Coordinates of C-alpha atoms and ligand atoms in Angstrom, one line a residue:
M1 CA 0.0 0.0 0.0
T2 CA 1.4 3.4 -0.9
A3 CA 1.7 6.2 1.6
A4 CA -1.0 8.1 -0.2
A5 CA -3.3 5.1 -0.2
A6 CA -2.6 4.5 3.5
S7 CA -3.5 8.0 4.5
E8 CA -6.6 8.2 2.3
R9 CA -9.9 7.9 4.2
P10 CA -12.0 5.1 2.7
D11 CA -15.4 5.7 1.3
P12 CA -18.2 4.0 3.4
E13 CA -19.2 2.0 0.3
D14 CA -15.8 0.5 0.0
S15 CA -16.6 -2.0 2.7
A16 CA -20.4 -2.1 2.3
H17 CA -20.7 -4.5 -0.6
T18 CA -20.4 -7.8 1.2
A19 CA -21.9 -11.1 0.1
L20 CA -24.1 -11.0 3.2
S21 CA -25.5 -7.6 2.3
L22 CA -26.1 -8.8 -1.3
W23 CA -28.1 -11.9 -0.3
A24 CA -30.0 -10.1 2.5
L25 CA -31.3 -7.5 0.0
R26 CA -32.2 -10.2 -2.4
A27 CA -34.2 -12.0 0.3
C28 CA -36.1 -8.7 1.1
E29 CA -36.9 -8.3 -2.6
L30 CA -38.2 -11.9 -2.8
L31 CA -40.6 -11.1 0.1
C32 CA -41.8 -7.9 -1.7
V33 CA -42.3 -10.0 -4.9
L34 CA -44.6 -12.3 -3.0
M35 CA -46.6 -9.5 -1.4
F36 CA -47.0 -7.5 -4.6
S37 CA -47.9 -10.6 -6.6
T38 CA -51.2 -10.8 -4.6
A39 CA -52.4 -7.6 -6.4
I40 CA -50.3 -7.3 -9.6
P41 CA -49.6 -9.9 -12.3
W42 CA -46.5 -11.8 -11.0
Q43 CA -44.7 -11.6 -14.3
Q44 CA -44.8 -7.8 -14.1
V45 CA -43.5 -7.9 -10.4
C46 CA -40.8 -10.4 -11.2
A47 CA -39.6 -8.4 -14.2
W48 CA -39.4 -5.3 -12.2
F49 CA -37.4 -6.8 -9.3
A50 CA -35.2 -8.8 -11.8
V51 CA -33.9 -5.5 -13.2
I52 CA -33.1 -4.3 -9.7
A53 CA -31.4 -7.5 -8.8
A54 CA -29.4 -7.5 -12.0
V55 CA -28.1 -4.0 -11.5
S56 CA -27.3 -4.8 -7.8
V57 CA -25.4 -7.9 -8.7
L58 CA -23.5 -6.2 -11.5
R59 CA -22.5 -3.4 -9.1
W60 CA -21.5 -5.9 -6.4
W61 CA -19.3 -7.8 -8.9
H62 CA -17.8 -4.6 -10.3
V63 CA -16.9 -2.9 -7.0
N64 CA -15.4 -6.1 -5.6
Q65 CA -12.8 -6.5 -8.4
P66 CA -9.3 -5.9 -7.1
S67 CA -8.6 -3.6 -10.1
F68 CA -11.6 -1.5 -9.0
K69 CA -10.4 -1.3 -5.4
A70 CA -7.0 -0.2 -6.5
R71 CA -8.5 2.8 -8.5
P72 CA -8.2 6.3 -6.9
K73 CA -10.9 7.2 -4.4
R74 CA -12.4 9.9 -6.7
H75 CA -12.9 7.3 -9.4
R76 CA -14.5 4.9 -7.0
Q77 CA -16.9 7.5 -5.7
R78 CA -18.0 8.5 -9.2
V79 CA -18.8 4.8 -9.9
Y80 CA -20.7 4.4 -6.6
R81 CA -22.7 7.6 -7.3
I82 CA -23.7 6.4 -10.8
Y83 CA -24.8 3.0 -9.6
M84 CA -26.7 4.5 -6.7
W85 CA -28.6 7.1 -8.7
V86 CA -29.5 4.6 -11.4
L87 CA -30.8 2.2 -8.9
M88 CA -32.7 4.8 -6.9
T89 CA -34.3 6.3 -10.0
Y90 CA -35.5 2.8 -10.8
V91 CA -36.7 2.2 -7.2
G92 CA -38.5 5.5 -7.3
S93 CA -40.3 4.6 -10.5
A94 CA -42.1 1.9 -8.5
C95 CA -44.9 4.5 -8.0
W96 CA -45.9 3.8 -11.6
F97 CA -45.2 0.1 -11.9
L98 CA -46.1 -1.2 -8.4
Y99 CA -48.9 1.2 -7.5
V100 CA -52.4 -0.1 -7.4
P101 CA -54.9 2.8 -7.0
G102 CA -57.4 2.2 -4.2
N103 CA -55.5 -0.8 -2.8
L104 CA -54.5 0.5 0.6
P105 CA -52.5 -2.5 1.9
I106 CA -50.4 -2.7 -1.3
Q107 CA -49.8 1.1 -1.2
A108 CA -48.7 0.6 2.5
V109 CA -46.3 -2.2 1.4
L110 CA -45.0 0.1 -1.4
M111 CA -44.4 2.9 1.0
S112 CA -42.6 0.6 3.4
Y113 CA -40.4 -0.7 0.6
L114 CA -39.4 2.8 -0.4
L115 CA -38.8 4.0 3.1
G116 CA -36.7 0.8 3.8
N117 CA -34.6 1.6 0.7
A118 CA -34.2 5.2 1.8
T119 CA -33.1 4.1 5.3
L120 CA -30.5 1.7 3.8
V121 CA -29.2 4.4 1.5
A122 CA -28.9 6.9 4.4
V123 CA -27.1 4.5 6.6
R124 CA -24.8 3.2 4.0
L125 CA -23.8 6.5 2.4
T126 CA -22.6 8.2 5.5
G127 CA -19.9 10.6 4.4
D128 CA -21.2 11.7 1.0
V129 CA -24.1 14.1 1.6
M130 CA -24.7 14.9 -2.1
R131 CA -24.8 11.2 -3.0
T132 CA -27.2 10.5 -0.1
T133 CA -29.5 13.4 -0.7
I134 CA -30.0 12.9 -4.4
A135 CA -30.5 9.1 -3.9
L136 CA -33.1 9.7 -1.2
V137 CA -34.9 12.2 -3.3
L138 CA -34.9 9.9 -6.3
A139 CA -36.2 7.0 -4.3
V140 CA -38.9 8.7 -2.3
L141 CA -40.0 11.9 -4.0
P142 CA -42.0 10.5 -7.0
T143 CA -44.1 8.2 -4.9
S144 CA -44.6 10.9 -2.1
I145 CA -45.9 13.3 -4.7
R146 CA -48.2 10.7 -6.2
F147 CA -49.5 9.9 -2.7
M148 CA -50.0 13.5 -1.9
A149 CA -51.9 14.1 -5.1
E150 CA -54.1 11.1 -4.8
G151 CA -54.1 10.8 -1.0
A152 CA -55.8 14.2 -0.7
Q153 CA -58.8 12.7 -2.6
H154 CA -58.7 9.1 -1.4
S155 CA -56.9 8.6 1.9
S156 CA -55.5 10.9 4.5
L157 CA -53.4 8.0 5.8
L158 CA -51.4 7.8 2.6
F159 CA -51.1 11.5 2.5
M160 CA -49.5 11.4 5.9
M161 CA -47.1 8.6 4.8
G162 CA -46.0 10.8 1.9
V163 CA -45.3 13.7 4.2
G164 CA -43.6 11.3 6.6
G165 CA -41.4 10.0 3.8
L166 CA -40.2 13.5 3.0
L167 CA -39.6 14.3 6.7
M168 CA -37.6 11.1 7.0
T169 CA -35.5 12.0 4.0
L170 CA -34.5 15.2 5.6
T171 CA -33.8 13.6 9.0
M172 CA -31.6 11.0 7.4
V173 CA -29.6 13.7 5.7
F174 CA -29.0 15.4 9.0
L175 CA -28.2 12.1 10.7
S176 CA -25.8 11.3 7.8
R177 CA -24.0 14.6 8.4
A178 CA -23.6 14.0 12.1
Q179 CA -22.3 10.5 11.5
E180 CA -20.0 11.8 8.9
S181 CA -18.3 14.2 11.3
N182 CA -18.1 11.4 13.9
V183 CA -16.4 9.0 11.4
K184 CA -14.1 11.8 10.3
H185 CA -13.0 12.4 13.8
Q186 CA -12.5 8.7 14.5
Y187 CA -10.6 8.3 11.3
E188 CA -8.4 11.2 12.1
Q189 CA -7.5 9.8 15.5
R190 CA -6.8 6.4 14.0
R191 CA -4.6 7.9 11.3
R192 CA -2.6 9.8 14.0
A193 CA -2.2 6.7 16.1
E194 CA -1.0 4.7 13.0
A195 CA 1.5 7.4 12.1
A196 CA 2.9 7.4 15.6
A197 CA 3.1 3.6 15.6
N198 CA 4.8 3.6 12.2
A199 CA 7.3 6.2 13.4
L200 CA 8.0 4.2 16.6
A201 CA 8.4 1.0 14.6
A202 CA 10.8 2.7 12.2
M203 CA 12.8 4.1 15.1
G204 CA 13.0 0.7 16.8
L205 CA 14.1 -1.0 13.6
S206 CA 16.9 1.5 13.0
K207 CA 17.9 1.3 16.6
S208 CA 18.1 -2.5 16.4
R209 CA 20.1 -2.3 13.2
F210 CA 22.5 0.2 14.7
F211 CA 23.0 -1.9 17.8
A212 CA 23.4 -5.2 15.9
A213 CA 26.2 -3.4 14.0
V214 CA 28.0 -1.8 16.9
S215 CA 27.5 -4.9 19.1
H216 CA 29.9 -6.9 17.0
D217 CA 32.4 -4.1 16.6
L218 CA 32.4 -3.1 20.2
R219 CA 33.0 -6.6 21.4
Q220 CA 36.2 -7.0 19.4
P221 CA 38.4 -4.5 21.3
V222 CA 36.9 -5.5 24.7
H223 CA 37.6 -9.1 23.8
A224 CA 41.2 -8.2 22.8
I225 CA 41.8 -6.3 26.1
G226 CA 40.6 -9.3 28.1
L227 CA 43.0 -11.6 26.2
Y228 CA 46.0 -9.2 26.7
L229 CA 45.3 -9.2 30.4
G230 CA 46.5 -12.8 30.8
P231 CA 50.1 -12.3 29.6
L232 CA 50.2 -8.8 31.2
S233 CA 49.3 -10.3 34.5
R234 CA 52.0 -13.0 34.2
M235 CA 54.6 -10.3 33.3
A236 CA 53.6 -8.3 36.4
Q237 CA 53.9 -11.4 38.5
A238 CA 57.4 -12.2 37.1
T239 CA 58.8 -8.7 37.8
Q240 CA 57.5 -8.9 41.4
D241 CA 56.5 -5.2 40.9
R242 CA 53.7 -4.4 43.3
Q243 CA 52.7 -1.2 41.5
A244 CA 52.5 -3.1 38.2
Q245 CA 50.4 -5.8 39.8
R246 CA 48.0 -3.3 41.2
A247 CA 47.7 -1.5 37.8
V248 CA 47.0 -4.9 36.1
E249 CA 44.3 -5.7 38.7
G250 CA 42.8 -2.2 38.2
I251 CA 42.7 -2.8 34.4
R252 CA 41.1 -6.2 35.1
Q253 CA 38.3 -4.7 37.3
S254 CA 37.7 -1.9 34.8
W255 CA 37.6 -4.5 32.0
R256 CA 35.0 -6.5 33.9
A257 CA 32.9 -3.4 34.5
L258 CA 33.1 -2.4 30.8
D259 CA 32.3 -6.0 29.7
D260 CA 29.3 -6.1 32.1
L261 CA 28.0 -2.7 31.1
L262 CA 28.5 -3.4 27.4
S263 CA 26.7 -6.8 27.6
Q264 CA 23.9 -5.6 29.7
V265 CA 23.2 -2.4 27.7
L266 CA 23.3 -4.3 24.5
D267 CA 21.1 -7.1 25.8
L268 CA 18.6 -4.4 27.0
T269 CA 18.6 -2.6 23.7
R270 CA 18.3 -5.7 21.6
M271 CA 15.4 -6.9 23.7
D272 CA 13.6 -3.5 23.4
S273 CA 14.0 -3.5 19.6
G274 CA 12.5 -7.0 19.3
V275 CA 15.7 -8.6 18.0
V276 CA 15.8 -11.1 20.9
Q277 CA 13.3 -14.0 20.7
A278 CA 12.8 -16.6 23.3
D279 CA 13.4 -20.2 22.2
L280 CA 10.6 -21.7 24.2
R281 CA 10.9 -25.4 24.9
A282 CA 10.0 -27.8 27.6
T283 CA 12.7 -27.1 30.2
E284 CA 13.1 -29.1 33.4
I285 CA 13.5 -26.7 36.3
A286 CA 15.2 -28.9 38.9
P287 CA 18.6 -29.6 37.1
L288 CA 18.8 -26.0 36.0
V289 CA 18.4 -24.8 39.6
A290 CA 20.8 -27.4 40.9
S291 CA 23.5 -26.3 38.4
L292 CA 22.9 -22.6 39.3
V293 CA 23.2 -23.4 43.1
T294 CA 26.5 -25.1 42.4
Q295 CA 27.8 -22.2 40.4
H296 CA 26.8 -19.7 43.1
S297 CA 28.1 -21.8 46.0
A298 CA 31.6 -20.2 46.0
V299 CA 30.2 -16.6 46.1
A300 CA 27.7 -17.7 48.8
E301 CA 30.4 -19.3 50.8
A302 CA 32.5 -16.2 50.7
A303 CA 29.6 -14.2 51.9
G304 CA 28.8 -16.7 54.7
V305 CA 25.4 -17.5 53.1
R306 CA 23.8 -20.9 52.7
I307 CA 21.7 -21.8 49.6
V308 CA 18.9 -24.3 49.9
A309 CA 17.0 -25.5 46.8
L310 CA 13.5 -27.0 47.3
V311 CA 12.7 -28.0 43.7
R312 CA 11.1 -31.3 42.9
P313 CA 12.3 -33.1 39.8
G314 CA 9.9 -33.7 36.9
A315 CA 8.6 -30.1 36.8
F316 CA 8.8 -28.7 33.2
A317 CA 8.3 -25.1 32.2
L318 CA 7.8 -23.7 28.7
A319 CA 11.0 -21.6 28.8
D320 CA 14.2 -20.6 27.1
A321 CA 16.8 -22.5 29.2
L322 CA 19.5 -19.8 28.8
M323 CA 17.1 -17.0 29.5
L324 CA 15.8 -18.7 32.6
Q325 CA 19.3 -19.4 33.7
R326 CA 20.1 -15.6 33.4
V327 CA 17.0 -14.6 35.3
L328 CA 17.6 -17.0 38.2
S329 CA 21.3 -16.2 38.3
N330 CA 20.5 -12.5 38.7
L331 CA 18.0 -13.2 41.5
L332 CA 20.4 -15.5 43.3
D333 CA 23.2 -12.9 43.0
N334 CA 21.0 -10.3 44.6
A335 CA 19.8 -12.6 47.3
I336 CA 23.3 -13.5 48.3
K337 CA 24.6 -9.9 47.9
F338 CA 21.8 -8.5 50.2
S339 CA 21.9 -11.3 52.8
P340 CA 23.8 -10.9 56.1
P341 CA 26.4 -13.6 57.0
G342 CA 24.8 -16.7 58.4
A343 CA 21.6 -16.2 56.5
T344 CA 19.9 -18.8 54.2
V345 CA 18.7 -18.2 50.6
A346 CA 16.0 -20.5 49.5
V347 CA 15.0 -21.4 46.0
A348 CA 11.5 -23.0 45.9
L349 CA 9.1 -24.2 43.2
R350 CA 5.4 -23.9 43.5
R351 CA 2.5 -24.9 41.3
A352 CA 0.4 -22.0 40.1
S353 CA -3.0 -22.2 38.3
L354 CA -1.5 -22.0 34.8
G355 CA 2.2 -22.6 35.4
W356 CA 5.0 -22.5 37.9
R357 CA 6.1 -20.0 40.5
L358 CA 9.8 -20.1 41.1
Q359 CA 10.8 -18.2 44.2
V360 CA 14.1 -16.9 45.5
R361 CA 13.8 -16.0 49.1
D362 CA 16.3 -14.2 51.3
A363 CA 16.3 -12.9 54.8
G364 CA 18.3 -9.8 53.9
M365 CA 17.7 -6.0 54.3
G366 CA 14.5 -6.1 52.3
I367 CA 13.1 -3.4 50.0
A368 CA 11.0 -0.4 50.9
P369 CA 7.4 -0.6 49.6
G370 CA 7.9 2.6 47.5
A371 CA 11.0 1.1 45.8
Q372 CA 9.5 -2.3 44.9
Q373 CA 8.4 -1.4 41.4
R374 CA 11.3 1.0 40.8
I375 CA 13.9 -1.7 41.1
F376 CA 12.8 -3.2 37.8
E377 CA 13.7 0.0 36.0
E378 CA 17.1 0.5 34.3
F379 CA 20.0 1.8 36.4
V380 CA 18.0 1.8 39.7
Q381 CA 20.0 0.8 42.8
E382 CA 18.4 1.6 46.1
D383 CA 21.5 1.2 48.2
N384 CA 24.1 2.7 46.0
D385 CA 23.6 6.5 45.9
A386 CA 27.4 6.9 45.3
R387 CA 26.9 4.9 42.1
D388 CA 29.8 2.6 42.8
R389 CA 30.1 0.7 39.6
R390 CA 31.8 -2.2 41.4
R391 CA 28.5 -2.9 43.2
G392 CA 26.5 -3.6 40.0
L393 CA 24.9 -1.4 37.4
G394 CA 21.2 -1.6 38.4
L395 CA 20.4 -3.3 35.1
G396 CA 20.1 -6.9 36.3
L397 CA 16.4 -6.9 37.3
A398 CA 15.4 -4.8 34.3
I399 CA 17.0 -7.4 32.0
A400 CA 15.6 -10.3 34.1
R401 CA 12.0 -9.0 33.9
R402 CA 12.3 -8.5 30.1
F403 CA 13.6 -12.1 29.8
A404 CA 10.7 -13.3 31.9
L405 CA 8.2 -11.4 29.8
L406 CA 9.7 -12.8 26.6
M407 CA 9.0 -16.3 28.0
N408 CA 5.3 -15.2 28.7
G409 CA 6.0 -15.0 32.4
D410 CA 6.9 -12.2 34.8
I411 CA 8.8 -11.4 38.0
T412 CA 7.2 -9.9 41.1
V413 CA 8.6 -8.9 44.4
R414 CA 7.3 -9.3 48.0
S415 CA 9.4 -7.7 50.6
A416 CA 9.4 -5.8 53.9
P417 CA 12.3 -3.7 55.1
G418 CA 14.5 -5.7 57.5
R419 CA 12.5 -8.9 56.9
G420 CA 13.9 -10.1 53.6
S421 CA 12.6 -10.3 50.1
T422 CA 10.9 -13.0 47.9
M423 CA 11.3 -12.6 44.2
T424 CA 8.8 -14.8 42.2
V425 CA 9.3 -15.8 38.6
T426 CA 6.1 -17.0 37.0
L427 CA 6.4 -19.3 34.0
P428 CA 3.9 -21.2 31.9
R429 CA 3.8 -25.0 32.3
A430 CA 5.1 -27.1 29.4
P431 CA 3.0 -30.0 28.1
V432 CA 5.7 -32.7 28.5
T433 CA 5.8 -35.5 26.1
V434 CA 7.9 -38.7 26.3
D435 CA 10.2 -37.6 23.4
V436 CA 11.0 -34.4 25.2
L437 CA 12.0 -36.3 28.3
L438 CA 14.2 -38.7 26.3
D439 CA 15.7 -36.5 23.5
R440 CA 16.1 -33.0 24.8
P441 CA 19.6 -32.2 25.8
G442 CA 19.9 -30.3 29.0
P443 CA 20.7 -26.6 29.0
D444 CA 24.4 -25.9 28.4
V445 CA 25.2 -24.5 31.8
S446 CA 28.8 -25.3 31.8
E447 CA 29.7 -21.6 31.0
P448 CA 29.3 -19.6 34.2
P449 CA 26.5 -17.0 33.9
R450 CA 27.4 -13.3 33.8
Q451 CA 28.1 -12.3 37.3
P452 CA 27.6 -8.7 38.6
V453 CA 30.8 -7.0 39.5
H454 CA 31.3 -7.6 43.2
Y455 CA 33.2 -5.2 45.3
V456 CA 36.6 -6.5 46.0
E457 CA 38.8 -4.5 48.4
S458 CA 42.3 -5.6 47.7
A459 CA 44.5 -5.4 50.8
P460 CA 48.1 -4.2 50.4
G461 CA 50.5 -7.1 49.7
E462 CA 47.7 -9.4 48.6
L463 CA 48.2 -11.5 45.5
L464 CA 46.4 -9.6 42.8
A465 CA 46.8 -11.8 39.8
H466 CA 44.2 -14.4 38.9
P467 CA 45.4 -17.7 40.3
D468 CA 45.2 -19.4 36.9
E469 CA 47.6 -16.9 35.4
A470 CA 50.3 -17.2 38.1
T471 CA 51.6 -20.6 36.9
Q472 CA 52.1 -22.2 33.5
P473 CA 48.9 -24.0 32.6
V474 CA 48.8 -27.7 31.7
L475 CA 47.3 -28.2 28.2
A476 CA 46.9 -31.4 26.2
M477 CA 47.4 -29.6 22.9
R478 CA 50.5 -28.2 21.3
E479 CA 49.5 -26.5 18.0
V480 CA 46.6 -24.0 17.6
L481 CA 45.2 -22.8 14.3
L482 CA 43.7 -19.4 14.8
V483 CA 41.1 -18.4 12.2
E484 CA 40.4 -14.7 13.0
D485 CA 40.0 -11.7 10.6
D486 CA 40.2 -9.0 13.3
S487 CA 43.9 -8.1 13.6
L488 CA 43.5 -6.7 17.1
V489 CA 41.8 -9.8 18.4
A490 CA 44.2 -12.1 16.5
A491 CA 47.3 -10.4 18.0
A492 CA 45.9 -10.6 21.5
T493 CA 44.9 -14.3 21.2
R494 CA 48.2 -15.2 19.6
Q495 CA 50.2 -13.6 22.5
L496 CA 48.0 -15.2 25.1
L497 CA 48.2 -18.7 23.6
R498 CA 52.0 -18.4 23.2
S499 CA 52.3 -17.4 26.8
W500 CA 50.7 -20.7 27.6
G501 CA 53.5 -22.5 25.7
L502 CA 51.4 -23.2 22.6
Q503 CA 52.4 -22.9 18.9
V504 CA 50.0 -20.7 17.0
R505 CA 49.4 -20.2 13.3
H506 CA 47.1 -17.4 12.4
V507 CA 45.0 -17.2 9.2
E508 CA 42.3 -14.8 8.2
T509 CA 40.2 -16.5 5.7
A510 CA 38.3 -19.8 5.3
A511 CA 40.3 -20.8 2.3
D512 CA 43.7 -20.3 4.2
A513 CA 42.3 -22.2 7.2
L514 CA 41.5 -25.3 5.1
Q515 CA 44.7 -25.3 3.1
D516 CA 47.2 -26.8 5.6
T517 CA 45.6 -30.0 6.9
R518 CA 48.6 -31.1 9.0
F519 CA 49.1 -28.1 11.4
G520 CA 47.0 -27.8 14.5
D521 CA 45.6 -30.1 17.3
I522 CA 42.9 -27.5 17.8
A523 CA 41.3 -24.7 15.7
I524 CA 39.8 -21.6 17.2
C525 CA 37.5 -20.0 14.7
D526 CA 35.8 -16.6 14.7
A527 CA 32.1 -17.1 13.8
R528 CA 32.0 -14.4 11.1
L529 CA 34.8 -14.6 8.5
P530 CA 35.6 -12.4 5.5
H531 CA 33.6 -12.7 2.3
G532 CA 30.5 -13.9 4.2
A533 CA 32.1 -17.2 5.1
S534 CA 30.6 -19.0 8.1
G535 CA 33.0 -19.8 11.0
L536 CA 30.8 -22.7 11.9
D537 CA 31.2 -24.3 8.4
V538 CA 34.9 -23.8 8.6
A539 CA 35.0 -25.3 12.1
L540 CA 33.0 -28.4 10.9
A541 CA 35.4 -28.8 7.9
L542 CA 38.4 -28.6 10.2
R543 CA 36.9 -31.1 12.6
R544 CA 36.6 -33.5 9.6
Q545 CA 40.4 -33.1 9.3
G546 CA 40.7 -34.5 12.8
K547 CA 41.1 -31.2 14.7
K548 CA 39.3 -30.2 17.9
V549 CA 37.4 -27.0 17.3
L550 CA 36.2 -24.0 19.3
L551 CA 34.0 -21.3 17.8
I552 CA 34.1 -17.7 19.2
S553 CA 31.3 -15.3 18.2
G554 CA 31.0 -11.5 18.4
E555 CA 27.2 -11.7 18.5
T556 CA 24.7 -13.4 20.8
N557 CA 22.9 -15.1 18.0
A558 CA 20.3 -17.7 19.0
A559 CA 20.4 -19.3 15.5
L560 CA 24.1 -19.7 15.7
R561 CA 23.9 -21.0 19.2
D562 CA 21.4 -23.7 18.1
A563 CA 23.4 -24.7 15.1
A564 CA 26.6 -25.0 17.1
Q565 CA 24.8 -27.0 19.7
A566 CA 23.2 -29.3 17.1
H567 CA 26.7 -30.0 15.7
G568 CA 28.3 -30.4 19.1
V569 CA 30.6 -27.5 18.6
R570 CA 31.6 -25.5 21.6
L571 CA 30.7 -21.8 21.2
L572 CA 31.9 -18.9 23.3
T573 CA 30.6 -15.3 23.0
K574 CA 33.0 -12.4 23.0
P575 CA 34.4 -10.9 25.2
V576 CA 36.0 -14.0 26.5
S577 CA 38.4 -13.7 29.4
A578 CA 41.8 -15.5 29.5
P579 CA 40.7 -17.8 32.4
T580 CA 37.5 -18.8 30.6
L581 CA 39.4 -19.6 27.4
L582 CA 42.0 -21.6 29.4
A583 CA 39.2 -23.5 31.2
V584 CA 37.5 -24.4 27.9
L585 CA 40.8 -25.4 26.2
Q586 CA 41.6 -27.6 29.2
K587 CA 38.2 -29.2 28.9
L588 CA 38.5 -29.8 25.1
Ligands
LIG601 P1 22.3 -4.8 40.4 O1 22.8 -5.7 39.4 O2 23.0 -3.5 40.5 O3 22.1 -5.5 41.7 P2 19.5 -5.1 40.0 O4 18.6 -4.6 38.9 O5 19.7 -6.6 40.1 O6 20.8 -4.4 39.9 O7 18.8 -4.6 41.4 C1 18.4 -3.3 41.5 C2 18.3 -2.9 43.0 O8 17.2 -3.6 43.5 C3 19.5 -3.2 43.8 O9 20.4 -2.2 43.8 C4 18.8 -3.3 45.2 O10 18.7 -2.0 45.7 C5 17.5 -3.9 44.9 N1 17.4 -5.3 45.2 C6 17.3 -6.3 44.3 N2 17.2 -7.5 44.8 C7 17.2 -7.3 46.2 C8 17.1 -8.1 47.3 N3 17.1 -9.5 47.2 N4 17.2 -7.6 48.5 C9 17.2 -6.2 48.7 N5 17.3 -5.4 47.6 C10 17.3 -5.9 46.4

């Protein structure tokens, strides 16, 4: 539809010629034929109504043609007018063909028939006063005049009906006008709402395109910094220089904060612009919760908090496993963060009328009633007026709620200051079938979920480097083929891998990667390669050569995630820290 067509207000007749209206009118005419046939020869009555039916059917067929509907409004209105006036002239002429002098009942039927036609015309032609007025006059005037002329001599009743017909015509015209202005007003409002919605949709689309583009490019340098941190930390360790070690730790903390901020802001924007879709499948809740409890146990232990999970096996929700994992991980993080030492955090599952209620309860400081809705907004932190970035960003719950909504659920909070908080995630129940229970692989929870940045006060003289980086790691492989087109990322990865005692050969394109079949125990492939080549395809081809493969992507792309999972290829999303890369290589 063109912009002009979209903004054009339709004629009321554009939608009036339905099959239902056509057959309803034909039924009324049939009734009239039966009634008039009692006083007039039936051939005469049938012939008269047949002409009306033929013109009506012709009009119905004509105006429902797609080519006619595509014509400009002015043309359509001209055609509607011609048909209407021709029909009404013919209807009005009934005062000669269907009039039986002295037969009061037939004259009453005739008048009713004409007034019925007039009413239909007036109702249908709202919006075109000239078309309505002329049509009404053509339909009612000849018969009214005849009634008036003859009614004065024969019957005062018919005379009254004639006058009534005229009055009704005028009333209809006024009604038609009032309705016209009403419709105009409604149309104007709808047009404005549509324009606003279109503008918003266009904005959302350009925003999503923009962020899809920057997402990939922003992650590359952040990823490279993370990789450089490994060797840098080892160098600082080797020199025994305290100041250098502190500087490296400062860079590491800033890198984590940047990584966190970048990921969360990008997640939020991508969700708001509709790019992120939930991959809803039957997901068993118990193993997912168990794995999350294990992942959070170290943080909980450090905070002196105990985690208890009360989730029975066999409960399936219709959810995206990774999204649900992010939601629960955030709630657990907060529950641990805001609990005093010695307290217990409980994860409990309850049945709700249409699904599940998964609760994370803590006995912490609680949330003031006035703040309970605000905490789901972006960048809101009730206890961090100084905006200390190391204590989180205030985005966790905003993202968690969006994830929950994408899974057709929600998150609510119940809390009282000083008496702890209960965060409840509602999720629809999954209809579980046997094949789901047998075939569905569990969620890939081996990668630790994104943690908020916790406040770490480093005491003077404390070992600042990551423990994994202090010693030479043990790796089963010797040669790494690195397939990466970004020179910054490639240089950082090369240096990191070499610092682990590995031999690295770097290539940029798919063709170069597949050329040397002998080098490499393992291939690390970027997911997006030059000339539109797919990193996954290259990884699969390299695996056929006998290499182990690891795919690293600059985008959080659900389709790629699924494809990699289907082929059993390990996928990491940039930015990847040196310890994560090391842990994955050791596992491979
Ligand atoms: P952050 O990642 O900074 O913690 P969130 O969006 O997860 O951000 O939380 C926003 C705010 O909500 C927190 O700063 C805190 O004030 C409040 N909050 C969230 N969970 C809890 C809880 N379990 N107990 C007390 N306050 C909480």
